[in-house]
Structure formats: C-alpha cells, structure tokens
Amino acid sequence: MNERSRESTRQRILSASQKVFAEHGYTGANMRLIAQGAAVSVGCVYLYFKCKDELYLTLLESWMNELDARTTDALENIVEPAEALAAFITTGIVYAREHKEMVLLQGRDLGFARGLEMKQQFLRKRRSLIEDIVRKGVATGIFCDCDPGEAAKLIFCSMRGFIVTMMMGEEALYSPEAGVELLLNGLLRRDTP
Amino acid sequence: MNERSRESTRQRILSASQKVFAEHGYTGANMRLIAQGAAVSVGCVYLYFKCKDELYLTLLESWMNELDARTTDALENIVEPAEALAAFITTGIVYAREHKEMVLLQGRDLGFARGLEMKQQFLRKRRSLIEDIVRKGVATGIFCDCDPGEAAKLIFCSMRGFIVTMMMGEEALYSPEAGVELLLNGLLRRDTP
DNA sequence: CGATTGACTGAACAATCGTTCACATGAACG
DNA sequence: CGTTCATGTGAACGATTGTTCAGTCAATCG
C-alpha cells in the first residue's frame, strides 16, 4: 500500500481522466472507465474528487492556466502590435497543436458524432468553394500570391468560430461587413503616410 | 382523430425535436420531452421515426440543404473574387444568425457548455488582449482605422474555429504563419501593378 | 352491427451511469 | 498483540433514458 501515495493516486486519476474525456467527451466518459484507466476502484475516485464535474473542471482549469502563462511569456518583450498579434495567434495555435488531448477534452460529447460524416462532407464542400474563389482571385491578380488552401482554411475557421461563439451565447460576434473588410484588406495600414 | 394527419403529426414531431435539441443538445434531449413538445405519446414518435438518431439527422440534413441552396443563390451572378468571398461569408453568417436554433442543434453537444462560466471568463480575457493589441496598432498608425472590437472578434473566431476544426479531426488547419500573414496583410493585393 | 383500419398510448423493459458506504487490508503505534 | 490510521474496494442503489408492444379508440366498410 505504501507504494502508492495520495498524490500519486490523485495524479493517476487526473491523467486517466484526461485521456478518457479526450476520447469520449464528458458525457461519453464514465467513471468506471476512468477508474480502470487509473488502476483504482470506482469508489476510490470519489475519495479524491467530489464528483465527475470536479474532475473535469480541475483538468480544464489547469489547461487554461497553462495557456495563460504561455501567452504571457510570449508577449513579454514585444511592443510592436503586428508582432504582438502574430505572437498571440501563434502561441495559441501551436499550444493547441501540442496539446490535442486538452482540446478534445472540450468536446466530442455523444451528440457530437451524430451525423459526423455528413457534416464533414458538407463542410469539405464549403471549404472547396472558398478555395476556388481565392484561387480565382490569385489567378486574376486581384488577390495576393498566397496559398489558396491556407487562405481558405483561415476563412473557413473564421466562420466556424462565429458559429461556435454564437452557440456559446457570447457577444463576440463580428459583423459580416467588418469580417469581410478585415479578411480582404488586412490589419496593416495600406496608405503609407 | 382525423384532425391529425400523418404529415401534420410528423411535422409536429420534427418541430418539437428542433426546439428540444436546440435547447438541450442531442444527449440532453430526451424522447419524452420531444413527445411532450409534439403533444403525442413517446411511442407515437417511433411510429414516424425509427430512433432518436434518425430524428436528429433528418433535421440536420434539411438544414444543410437549405444553407447550400442559399449559398448557391448568393454566388450565382458574381464573378469578381472579392465580391464572391464577401457574398459567401455574409450568406453563411447571416443564415446562422437567422437560424440560431439550427446552430444550437449542432452545438450543445460540442461539450463547450461544460465549465461554461470559467471558459467565458477566460476567453473574455483573451479577447481583451487581442483588442488591446489591435487598439495600440491603430493608435500608432501601424494598423488601419478599423474598429478594434470587431477586429478582435474576427481574430478570436479564427482561433476558435481552429480549435473546433481540430476537434472534428479534419485537415482544415491553417498554419500560424499563413494565418498571421492573411490577417495582417489581407487577401487583396497590395503592390498595384 | 361486427370487423377492419389507422392513429395513438404509456407502462414496462433493459441498459446505463454517477454515487454511496459497509467492508477489507496492510502498516504503524503503544 | 490489539488498536488505530491510511488507502482502497466493488456491489448495490436510485435515477434516467431509448425503445417496445399489448392495448385503446374512433372512423370506415361490408
């Protein structure tokens, strides 16, 4: 018994939780599966965490704290706005890439997979549409010499982010005009003083 | 009994489903609630739809078909790429706004509602950070005279869309460099030939 | 009028899941 | 050695949910 300490068991439970939540989403994750992953009994989990929710929120909070710290670090010695923005975006995205499991922890509840293939097909089609438009713009010289695929991805993500933000009932919804304006003209000033 | 027809009952069930799914998500929606909303028995729902899944997919499919048709219409007489892109984005976003319920139908299952308050606080903070950077850029003349709030929203949504796309296991992930480049410089060509 | 048809009912069933708590075990202590 | 402490167990409980199916009722038909 002494080969297990409270901290070690607690950590094991958190670790297993992360994996199970990431794979199954909150709803799909069940405590038996988590206990199994942590090599403890299901009752043991409740010795360390009050309930399933607390488990999830503990993980979520540590994730947010870490991303916060990372972002603060990245911005520390940057004054120039374009550079700052670049650092902000890059940090966020690279972090998400490195911690895919933490990203997945946020999603993929049971209903998520509902009609997933259909959704993916639909969205793929829409992305292609964007890409075609951008490719045409590049070919005609109206758009800059960018990678149409990458541009389409960014635009696609902007719209998708809008949808999710709406779902969350938040106020961070850009107007179509402002969105289009920024995507076409960019942030950097065009008229040189 | 004859005051109800098959089509009328079926439609009522679909209508009620939409509301319940939108409010509770797939997992949270239960068939008793749907039946209640449709003013039929729970067994009656199964006379029209094989299972809960079929109900959901029927709604999802009709939503996607409608958005598809709308987008096709909007792009029909447009040749210029910047205009086409503007139409595409505007249509998508306006449609989402008008059909919030359909958006929510997709959404509660993303698991984003878990730990919502904590997340909203965290994300609000991040958005403020973006906004400050943009505001500073505008004040120093490096960035164009845009609304920092709107720009921050767009940038925020781009990053958020990235997260969701990753969750969907898709390939539509822009690189940070390309993302930053596009957001700073925009799509429209800067060197005038 | 009895039989048939169409539309519907809701209790029951089986399965699942978060949580509890009486019990177990080993180590340390006096 | 008996007692206490620390760590852990897993069957059982209560609640919930998708689905089924024997039964009901009204309208129509022959």
XYZ file of C-alpha atoms (C1' of nucleotides) in Angstrom:
446
model
C 0.000 0.000 0.000
C 2.778 2.421 0.707
C 3.941 2.217 -2.829
C 1.027 4.458 -3.548
C 0.780 7.898 -2.121
C -2.167 10.192 -2.132
C -0.533 12.469 -4.639
C 0.417 9.649 -6.927
C -3.083 8.212 -6.942
C -4.657 11.583 -7.452
C -2.369 12.262 -10.352
C -3.097 8.921 -11.869
C -6.790 9.619 -11.720
C -6.341 13.009 -13.367
C -4.192 11.538 -16.055
C -6.658 8.787 -16.827
C -9.500 11.279 -16.804
C -7.772 13.403 -19.382
C -7.462 10.506 -21.725
C -10.984 9.265 -21.249
C -12.569 12.695 -21.540
C -10.497 13.410 -24.615
C -11.567 10.231 -26.261
C -15.197 10.086 -25.275
C -16.143 13.614 -24.303
C -17.696 14.445 -20.983
C -20.952 12.602 -21.460
C -19.348 9.576 -23.002
C -16.729 9.261 -20.335
C -17.876 7.128 -17.470
C -16.365 6.820 -14.046
C -15.756 3.113 -14.354
C -13.647 3.692 -17.405
C -11.702 6.437 -15.672
C -11.171 4.282 -12.586
C -9.969 1.467 -14.782
C -7.538 3.733 -16.565
C -6.182 4.870 -13.226
C -5.985 1.285 -11.910
C -8.180 2.042 -8.916
C -11.731 1.192 -7.957
C -14.557 3.465 -8.925
C -15.190 4.300 -5.269
C -11.597 5.381 -4.901
C -12.080 8.165 -7.424
C -14.602 9.712 -5.057
C -12.048 9.740 -2.266
C -10.146 12.308 -4.289
C -12.767 14.144 -6.296
C -16.220 15.015 -5.205
C -17.878 14.193 -8.463
C -17.341 13.837 -12.187
C -17.748 17.555 -12.711
C -14.957 18.399 -10.325
C -12.663 16.062 -12.183
C -13.396 17.755 -15.457
C -13.113 21.281 -14.133
C -9.794 20.539 -12.483
C -8.380 19.495 -15.831
C -9.929 22.414 -17.618
C -8.572 24.919 -15.155
C -5.038 23.637 -15.333
C -5.214 23.789 -19.099
C -6.358 27.370 -19.101
C -3.746 28.411 -16.555
C -1.001 26.917 -18.620
C -2.131 28.543 -21.842
C -2.414 31.823 -19.992
C 1.128 31.579 -18.699
C 2.412 30.624 -22.123
C 0.694 33.592 -23.711
C 2.006 35.988 -21.105
C 5.523 34.732 -21.687
C 5.245 35.062 -25.433
C 4.066 38.652 -25.239
C 6.505 39.768 -22.604
C 9.118 41.574 -24.636
C 7.023 42.528 -27.624
C 5.892 46.057 -28.189
C 5.103 46.254 -31.883
C 1.425 45.435 -32.448
C 1.769 43.322 -35.554
C 4.429 41.284 -33.821
C 2.345 41.025 -30.708
C -0.627 39.798 -32.651
C 1.491 37.307 -34.512
C 2.901 36.025 -31.231
C -0.538 35.768 -29.701
C -2.026 33.803 -32.554
C 0.989 31.597 -32.980
C 1.186 30.723 -29.309
C -2.482 29.831 -29.169
C -2.399 27.672 -32.210
C 0.866 25.947 -31.508
C -0.273 25.228 -27.991
C -3.489 23.682 -29.232
C -1.487 21.531 -31.601
C 0.828 20.308 -28.882
C -1.978 19.568 -26.520
C -4.509 17.976 -28.727
C -5.836 15.904 -25.889
C -6.706 19.015 -23.945
C -8.536 20.352 -26.963
C -10.521 17.198 -27.325
C -11.380 17.336 -23.646
C -13.593 20.249 -24.514
C -15.623 18.462 -26.990
C -16.847 15.372 -28.598
C -19.773 14.601 -26.439
C -22.050 11.881 -27.647
C -24.118 14.068 -29.845
C -21.038 15.404 -31.479
C -20.515 12.301 -33.513
C -24.062 12.381 -34.651
C -24.053 12.771 -38.395
C -20.346 13.487 -38.349
C -19.689 12.089 -41.787
C -22.472 14.088 -43.296
C -21.210 17.192 -41.568
C -17.665 16.645 -42.690
C -18.733 16.146 -46.252
C -20.820 19.269 -46.205
C -18.076 21.345 -44.670
C -15.476 19.990 -47.059
C -17.624 21.148 -49.900
C -17.942 24.601 -48.458
C -14.244 24.860 -47.921
C -13.601 23.919 -51.510
C -15.904 26.676 -52.577
C -13.892 29.193 -50.621
C -10.690 27.812 -52.022
C -11.943 28.135 -55.565
C -12.847 31.737 -55.020
C -9.453 32.521 -53.565
C -7.650 30.627 -56.310
C -9.508 32.628 -58.925
C -8.641 35.856 -57.150
C -4.985 34.936 -57.082
C -5.006 33.920 -60.741
C -6.577 37.200 -61.804
C -4.137 39.202 -59.735
C -6.799 40.688 -57.511
C -5.655 38.690 -54.530
C -2.070 38.479 -53.395
C 0.121 35.479 -54.101
C -0.975 33.393 -51.201
C -1.656 29.680 -50.835
C -5.365 29.376 -51.655
C -5.632 26.295 -49.465
C -4.275 28.052 -46.417
C -6.362 31.143 -47.010
C -9.479 29.013 -47.365
C -8.687 27.292 -44.100
C -8.355 30.570 -42.255
C -11.568 31.949 -43.702
C -13.353 28.703 -43.008
C -12.176 28.767 -39.419
C -13.297 32.352 -39.003
C -16.806 31.419 -39.962
C -16.780 28.310 -37.912
C -15.578 30.250 -34.904
C -18.504 32.556 -35.418
C -20.887 29.639 -35.244
C -19.372 28.265 -32.071
C -19.338 31.653 -30.459
C -22.984 32.011 -31.224
C -23.595 28.641 -29.679
C -21.924 29.757 -26.530
C -24.282 32.675 -26.341
C -21.424 35.137 -26.293
C -21.219 38.586 -27.681
C -18.025 38.167 -29.651
C -19.787 38.096 -32.994
C -18.196 40.154 -35.731
C -20.426 41.752 -38.318
C -20.158 40.338 -41.829
C -19.011 43.694 -43.161
C -16.216 44.058 -40.643
C -15.207 40.446 -41.126
C -15.063 40.723 -44.885
C -13.259 44.026 -44.698
C -10.550 42.662 -42.486
C -10.096 39.478 -44.476
C -9.810 41.415 -47.719
C -7.712 44.333 -46.568
C -5.907 43.001 -43.533
C -4.976 44.871 -40.429
C -1.835 46.595 -41.677
C -2.365 50.059 -42.962
C -2.339 50.367 -46.730
C -1.984 54.117 -47.253
C 1.613 54.877 -46.388
C 1.894 58.195 -44.539
C -58.535 11.564 -34.635
C -58.983 12.840 -38.151
C -57.974 16.291 -37.103
C -54.492 14.898 -37.179
C -52.929 13.644 -40.329
C -49.756 11.712 -40.708
C -47.965 14.656 -42.206
C -49.163 17.033 -39.571
C -48.065 14.748 -36.753
C -44.727 14.082 -38.361
C -44.156 17.772 -38.784
C -45.088 18.460 -35.219
C -42.604 15.920 -34.027
C -39.856 17.435 -36.163
C -40.685 20.886 -34.969
C -40.639 19.869 -31.337
C -37.406 17.965 -31.871
C -35.737 21.030 -33.253
C -36.605 23.008 -30.195
C -35.593 20.351 -27.728
C -32.330 19.519 -29.480
C -31.529 23.194 -29.733
C -32.108 23.729 -26.087
C -30.577 20.609 -24.653
C -28.301 19.217 -27.323
C -28.529 15.681 -28.575
C -27.564 13.966 -25.359
C -29.628 16.210 -23.179
C -32.714 15.904 -25.310
C -34.881 13.002 -24.312
C -37.692 11.415 -26.261
C -40.276 12.075 -23.588
C -39.585 15.769 -23.781
C -39.825 15.698 -27.555
C -43.078 13.734 -27.450
C -44.455 16.204 -24.962
C -43.499 19.123 -27.130
C -45.242 17.474 -30.069
C -48.324 16.656 -27.949
C -48.067 12.947 -28.718
C -47.071 9.907 -26.741
C -43.492 8.760 -26.683
C -44.470 5.582 -28.531
C -46.031 7.652 -31.284
C -42.687 9.224 -32.124
C -41.444 5.769 -33.050
C -44.308 5.357 -35.484
C -42.731 8.104 -37.539
C -39.039 7.881 -36.834
C -37.051 4.759 -36.285
C -34.955 6.138 -33.489
C -33.609 9.295 -31.925
C -30.743 9.342 -34.380
C -32.995 9.449 -37.385
C -34.855 12.384 -35.919
C -31.683 14.333 -35.458
C -30.235 13.500 -38.846
C -33.433 14.479 -40.599
C -33.209 17.937 -39.091
C -29.523 18.240 -39.787
C -29.882 17.276 -43.406
C -32.634 19.742 -44.105
C -30.574 22.485 -42.521
C -27.551 21.741 -44.634
C -29.592 21.528 -47.815
C -31.113 24.897 -47.157
C -27.808 26.596 -46.421
C -26.380 25.017 -49.544
C -29.200 26.361 -51.693
C -28.875 29.800 -50.129
C -25.158 29.895 -50.814
C -25.596 28.786 -54.407
C -28.156 31.517 -54.953
C -25.946 34.168 -53.433
C -22.997 33.270 -55.636
C -24.959 32.858 -58.802
C -24.286 36.132 -60.593
C -20.992 37.029 -59.003
C -17.739 36.753 -60.877
C -15.354 39.035 -59.042
C -13.499 37.053 -56.364
C -13.555 39.630 -53.595
C -17.256 40.059 -54.126
C -17.777 36.326 -54.227
C -15.917 35.887 -50.992
C -17.876 38.661 -49.367
C -21.134 37.067 -50.516
C -20.067 33.675 -49.269
C -19.123 34.870 -45.833
C -22.098 37.151 -45.491
C -24.577 34.485 -46.511
C -23.141 31.968 -44.087
C -23.122 34.332 -41.200
C -26.478 35.913 -41.836
C -28.025 32.498 -42.238
C -26.587 31.350 -38.934
C -27.998 34.437 -37.305
C -31.454 33.854 -38.709
C -31.460 30.216 -37.757
C -29.998 30.286 -34.356
C -31.970 27.262 -33.324
C -30.380 25.183 -36.028
C -26.992 26.360 -34.929
C -27.698 25.366 -31.401
C -28.873 21.992 -32.598
C -25.316 21.285 -33.578
C -23.822 22.916 -30.709
C -24.645 21.937 -27.233
C -23.004 18.626 -27.908
C -19.679 20.176 -28.578
C -19.074 19.955 -24.906
C -18.349 23.623 -24.790
C -21.054 24.149 -22.252
C -19.111 22.232 -19.654
C -17.453 24.668 -17.343
C -19.050 27.457 -19.292
C -18.601 30.258 -16.806
C -14.962 29.559 -16.307
C -14.413 29.332 -20.022
C -16.275 32.504 -20.792
C -14.227 34.390 -18.291
C -11.019 33.008 -19.679
C -11.996 33.693 -23.270
C -13.189 37.191 -22.481
C -9.775 37.904 -21.100
C -8.083 36.597 -24.197
C -10.308 38.624 -26.428
C -9.497 41.750 -24.478
C -5.837 41.043 -25.006
C -6.354 40.868 -28.745
C -8.380 44.025 -28.665
C -5.688 45.890 -26.776
C -3.084 44.866 -29.294
C -5.249 45.996 -32.178
C -6.139 49.252 -30.480
C -2.499 50.002 -29.952
C -1.766 49.224 -33.573
C -4.477 51.561 -34.713
C -3.306 54.329 -32.356
C 0.267 54.111 -33.631
C -0.848 54.134 -37.241
C 0.526 50.684 -37.983
C -2.905 49.177 -38.306
C -5.670 50.658 -40.406
C -8.520 52.630 -38.922
C -10.699 49.709 -38.019
C -12.911 49.014 -35.040
C -10.592 47.179 -32.627
C -13.534 45.354 -31.105
C -14.673 43.943 -34.419
C -11.175 43.021 -35.460
C -10.603 41.264 -32.174
C -13.802 39.308 -32.660
C -12.755 38.135 -36.080
C -9.315 37.112 -34.903
C -10.774 35.418 -31.875
C -13.208 33.495 -34.057
C -10.413 32.408 -36.360
C -8.584 30.836 -33.498
C -11.666 29.311 -32.063
C -12.573 27.850 -35.424
C -9.155 26.269 -35.441
C -9.887 24.529 -32.169
C -13.207 23.182 -33.361
C -11.749 22.016 -36.601
C -9.121 20.128 -34.709
C -11.844 18.555 -32.648
C -13.582 17.390 -35.764
C -10.416 15.623 -36.756
C -10.300 17.493 -40.010
C -7.436 18.711 -42.050
C -8.543 22.293 -42.419
C -5.930 23.633 -40.029
C -4.131 26.727 -41.209
C -0.528 27.243 -40.229
C 0.136 30.099 -37.814
C 2.340 31.834 -40.347
C -0.278 31.768 -43.076
C -2.967 32.807 -40.628
C -0.991 35.727 -39.318
C 0.036 36.759 -42.785
C -3.517 36.864 -44.028
C -4.858 38.672 -41.010
C -2.124 41.303 -41.228
C -1.985 41.803 -44.952
C -5.402 40.697 -46.151
C -6.247 38.950 -49.337
C -6.296 41.927 -51.657
C -3.079 42.546 -53.477
C -1.009 45.403 -52.082
C 1.507 46.053 -54.863
C -0.501 47.800 -57.544
C 0.735 46.686 -60.993
C -73.600 -4.268 -36.221
C -69.124 -6.670 -36.190
C -64.778 -6.414 -38.409
C -61.080 -3.801 -40.093
C -58.047 0.001 -40.384
C -55.480 3.919 -38.903
C -53.594 6.619 -35.355
C -52.121 6.645 -30.957
C -50.994 5.357 -25.848
C -47.941 4.773 -21.848
C -46.392 1.178 -18.601
C -42.794 -1.809 -18.713
C -38.320 -3.395 -20.003
C -33.364 -3.472 -20.337
C -29.416 -0.976 -20.088
C -26.510 2.517 -18.346
C -24.336 5.622 -15.103
C -22.997 8.667 -11.033
C -22.550 7.893 -6.475
C -22.508 5.648 -1.854
C -20.929 3.035 2.046
C -20.104 -1.237 4.660
C -16.265 -3.666 4.471
C -11.215 -5.051 3.690
C -6.214 -4.781 4.084
C -1.655 -3.518 5.464
C 1.354 -0.634 8.142
C 2.419 1.685 12.256
C 1.881 2.501 17.096
C 1.711 1.761 22.168
C -0.930 -8.197 20.211
C -4.981 -5.191 19.823
C -5.974 -0.758 18.116
C -5.711 2.933 15.010
C -4.836 5.015 10.708
C -4.426 5.307 5.792
C -5.744 3.682 1.500
C -8.705 1.314 -1.127
C -12.846 -1.894 -2.860
C -16.920 -3.023 -5.652
C -21.754 -4.475 -5.130
C -25.733 -2.074 -4.610
C -28.688 1.848 -5.039
C -31.554 5.221 -7.312
C -32.288 7.708 -11.297
C -32.606 8.201 -16.104
C -33.336 7.055 -20.960
C -34.251 4.790 -25.612
C -37.286 1.625 -27.122
C -41.087 -1.844 -27.309
C -45.646 -3.715 -27.670
C -50.197 -5.083 -25.883
C -53.940 -2.434 -25.772
C -57.327 1.596 -26.821
C -60.322 4.398 -29.557
C -62.583 6.416 -33.476
C -63.799 6.146 -38.237
C -64.981 3.470 -42.080
C -66.541 -0.524 -44.535
C -69.399 -4.505 -45.903
